[in-house]
Amino acid sequence: MKEIYIGLDLCRKNIQMSYYREDKQEPESIYQLNNTETYQLPNVMFYSKRDEKWYVGNSVSAVRFQTEGVMVEDVIGGIEKNGRIVVAGKTYTYDELLLLLLKTQIMDFLNRSEEYQLCGLTVTIETYQEKVYQVLCKLRKEFGLSEDAFYVMGHENAFFQYVMNQDEKLRINSVAMYEYGTEGMEYYRLDRRRQGKTEIYELLHQDMKQEIPYSMLFADMEALDQHFAGIAKKMMRETYISTVFLTGPGFSDKWIEESTKVLCDGRRVFMGQNIYTKGACYHARFGAYESGKDCVLCTDESNFFDIGVEIGELEGKKQFYPIANGGREWYNMKGRAMVYLDDTNRIHLIYRDKITKDMQREIIEISGLPKRPPKTTKLSLEVEMYDNRMGAIVIRDVGFGKIYPTTNKIYRKEFSISNEQSNTM
């Protein structure tokens, strides 16, 4: 069997997929069987009444005009509206349709060879949507993947994973990326600095949709080229930049001439549409670049606080026991731990900054539990995040076997992590 690792970029209108296998040196993007130049797979579905089956992506165009059926577009938009649709007497939610679409696209690729075995899947998304995230978690179960073999990340993290898996010479200094999508242009810059032994990567984002809207592409291309060149010239002066990446359907060789001269002045420049999907694929195969390193990625979505509890002493010092590890997107900040209370009803929560190593403390008093001997009150602590700063600790009385059965009591303590008022343990 050939172990296959897939990176999937899920956008509103289309998806892209890349795969990594051991006999290849880097990820390769997946194309449609009948069109090797097509990497973008449209998020459309068609139910053929004649065949009594669903077609997805590019295969839709081959059948939709040849047989009667039902066409479904904007599946993600349907999820946002809690939509439902009746097809062949069966009612589908758009959540179910998205799951079917993604599973079918992946299976179409895996079925190209009986030797392919999916061993890891990382999905990157434009923006976090809770219902879409829940569908993706179901996708993991559909393929029988363990939690360690599946991950959902934002585009910013996928860009970071892609850059860090390239030749180190390309990131001697900062790395920039311009994305020219259908809503306009956006700018990203990856800067590196050190704080003590910690290597910190900050991904700065600048919205340029008003300055360079997508509509400029259909007006005067020469004017667009001059306009972008002027803006890029100023931005390239802000710091030393080793490499620039250009991505998005708006970029093409048809207009980017003067801009190229500006960007290529002392820098390497690459243009391509597969950055996010390949970044996700590197993650699926090798795991997070920062894993196991004293390294932190800072983005608008990330939370870089470890959340845990203070436990017994070792060599005269209280110990930190993590519930959820930081340094990832807030919606991936999950974790659970079991604690045993001594002769107290207090839990000492700790929020530890991965960069400064400073710690914020909070004490929770658990009331209403029956009095039990020390070490026989077992509690489950679980972290839930609402955004990159706010969340809750869910505490459940687990009991202690048949001797001290659970009371089924649940406590919820909401918290807000702040960079201010932190103190060192």
Tab-separated table of N, CA and C in Angstrom, residues 307-312 320-324 335-342 347 349 375-383 393-401 406:
chain	number	residue	atom	x	y	z
A	307	ILE	N	-3.112	26.400	28.650
A	307	ILE	CA	-4.084	26.464	29.740
A	307	ILE	C	-3.985	25.187	30.555
A	308	GLY	N	-3.805	25.334	31.874
A	308	GLY	CA	-3.653	24.147	32.703
A	308	GLY	C	-3.925	24.425	34.169
A	309	VAL	N	-3.485	23.520	35.006
A	309	VAL	CA	-3.715	23.640	36.447
A	309	VAL	C	-2.394	23.492	37.188
A	310	GLU	N	-2.371	24.029	38.405
A	310	GLU	CA	-1.219	23.904	39.280
A	310	GLU	C	-1.383	22.640	40.127
A	311	ILE	N	-0.360	21.797	40.116
A	311	ILE	CA	-0.457	20.539	40.863
A	311	ILE	C	0.680	20.456	41.886
A	312	GLY	N	0.860	19.289	42.484
A	312	GLY	CA	1.810	19.096	43.582
A	312	GLY	C	3.219	19.568	43.296
A	320	PHE	N	3.157	22.791	36.709
A	320	PHE	CA	2.095	23.142	35.755
A	320	PHE	C	1.713	21.901	34.963
A	321	TYR	N	0.417	21.585	34.952
A	321	TYR	CA	-0.075	20.444	34.178
A	321	TYR	C	-1.042	20.961	33.118
A	322	PRO	N	-0.699	20.819	31.820
A	322	PRO	CA	-1.532	21.419	30.765
A	322	PRO	C	-2.839	20.665	30.518
A	323	ILE	N	-3.888	21.435	30.257
A	323	ILE	CA	-5.156	20.867	29.788
A	323	ILE	C	-5.231	21.021	28.267
A	324	ALA	N	-4.909	22.223	27.791
A	324	ALA	CA	-4.904	22.498	26.349
A	324	ALA	C	-3.649	23.296	26.009
A	335	GLY	N	-8.836	20.228	24.923
A	335	GLY	CA	-8.087	19.340	25.789
A	335	GLY	C	-8.894	18.963	27.006
A	336	ARG	N	-8.485	17.879	27.638
A	336	ARG	CA	-9.179	17.401	28.835
A	336	ARG	C	-8.154	16.804	29.783
A	337	ALA	N	-8.379	17.013	31.070
A	337	ALA	CA	-7.483	16.459	32.085
A	337	ALA	C	-8.305	16.026	33.287
A	338	MET	N	-7.780	15.060	34.034
A	338	MET	CA	-8.411	14.585	35.262
A	338	MET	C	-7.584	15.036	36.455
A	339	VAL	N	-8.240	15.546	37.479
A	339	VAL	CA	-7.541	15.946	38.691
A	339	VAL	C	-8.234	15.311	39.897
A	340	TYR	N	-7.438	15.077	40.941
A	340	TYR	CA	-7.949	14.533	42.198
A	340	TYR	C	-7.740	15.586	43.282
A	341	LEU	N	-8.808	15.958	43.972
A	341	LEU	CA	-8.706	16.971	45.014
A	341	LEU	C	-8.188	16.352	46.310
A	342	ASP	N	-7.365	17.126	47.012
A	342	ASP	CA	-6.917	16.717	48.346
A	342	ASP	C	-7.978	17.162	49.355
A	347	ILE	N	-9.448	24.765	42.787
A	347	ILE	CA	-8.609	24.406	41.641
A	347	ILE	C	-7.860	25.667	41.217
A	349	LEU	N	-6.153	27.470	38.378
A	349	LEU	CA	-5.974	27.511	36.921
A	349	LEU	C	-4.785	28.392	36.568
A	375	LYS	N	-8.105	12.702	47.749
A	375	LYS	CA	-7.790	11.907	46.559
A	375	LYS	C	-8.937	11.021	46.084
A	376	THR	N	-10.151	11.235	46.602
A	376	THR	CA	-11.288	10.425	46.142
A	376	THR	C	-12.332	11.279	45.426
A	377	THR	N	-12.051	12.588	45.269
A	377	THR	CA	-12.910	13.451	44.451
A	377	THR	C	-12.209	13.654	43.115
A	378	LYS	N	-12.716	12.993	42.095
A	378	LYS	CA	-12.113	13.024	40.759
A	378	LYS	C	-12.924	13.950	39.874
A	379	LEU	N	-12.236	14.927	39.279
A	379	LEU	CA	-12.900	15.915	38.431
A	379	LEU	C	-12.326	15.876	37.018
A	380	SER	N	-13.199	16.049	36.047
A	380	SER	CA	-12.792	16.191	34.646
A	380	SER	C	-12.800	17.672	34.295
A	381	LEU	N	-11.678	18.167	33.747
A	381	LEU	CA	-11.557	19.563	33.336
A	381	LEU	C	-11.394	19.616	31.824
A	382	GLU	N	-12.231	20.397	31.174
A	382	GLU	CA	-12.197	20.495	29.710
A	382	GLU	C	-12.203	21.958	29.292
A	383	VAL	N	-11.382	22.284	28.297
A	383	VAL	CA	-11.282	23.661	27.789
A	383	VAL	C	-12.145	23.827	26.553
A	393	ILE	N	-13.829	26.849	31.186
A	393	ILE	CA	-13.401	25.574	31.735
A	393	ILE	C	-14.659	24.841	32.201
A	394	VAL	N	-14.909	23.676	31.652
A	394	VAL	CA	-16.061	22.864	32.041
A	394	VAL	C	-15.567	21.800	33.016
A	395	ILE	N	-16.130	21.802	34.211
A	395	ILE	CA	-15.696	20.891	35.280
A	395	ILE	C	-16.824	19.918	35.594
A	396	ARG	N	-16.525	18.635	35.560
A	396	ARG	CA	-17.519	17.600	35.840
A	396	ARG	C	-17.058	16.718	37.000
A	397	ASP	N	-17.992	16.434	37.882
A	397	ASP	CA	-17.705	15.492	38.964
A	397	ASP	C	-17.802	14.077	38.401
A	398	VAL	N	-16.672	13.370	38.370
A	398	VAL	CA	-16.621	12.037	37.792
A	398	VAL	C	-16.926	10.969	38.842
A	399	GLY	N	-16.698	11.303	40.107
A	399	GLY	CA	-16.887	10.304	41.152
A	399	GLY	C	-15.637	9.462	41.323
A	400	PHE	N	-15.726	8.448	42.156
A	400	PHE	CA	-14.574	7.576	42.406
A	400	PHE	C	-15.071	6.139	42.463
A	401	GLY	N	-15.369	5.630	41.259
A	401	GLY	CA	-15.852	4.261	41.159
A	401	GLY	C	-17.166	4.063	41.892
A	406	THR	N	-20.592	9.395	41.132
A	406	THR	CA	-20.681	10.774	40.671
A	406	THR	C	-21.998	11.428	41.074
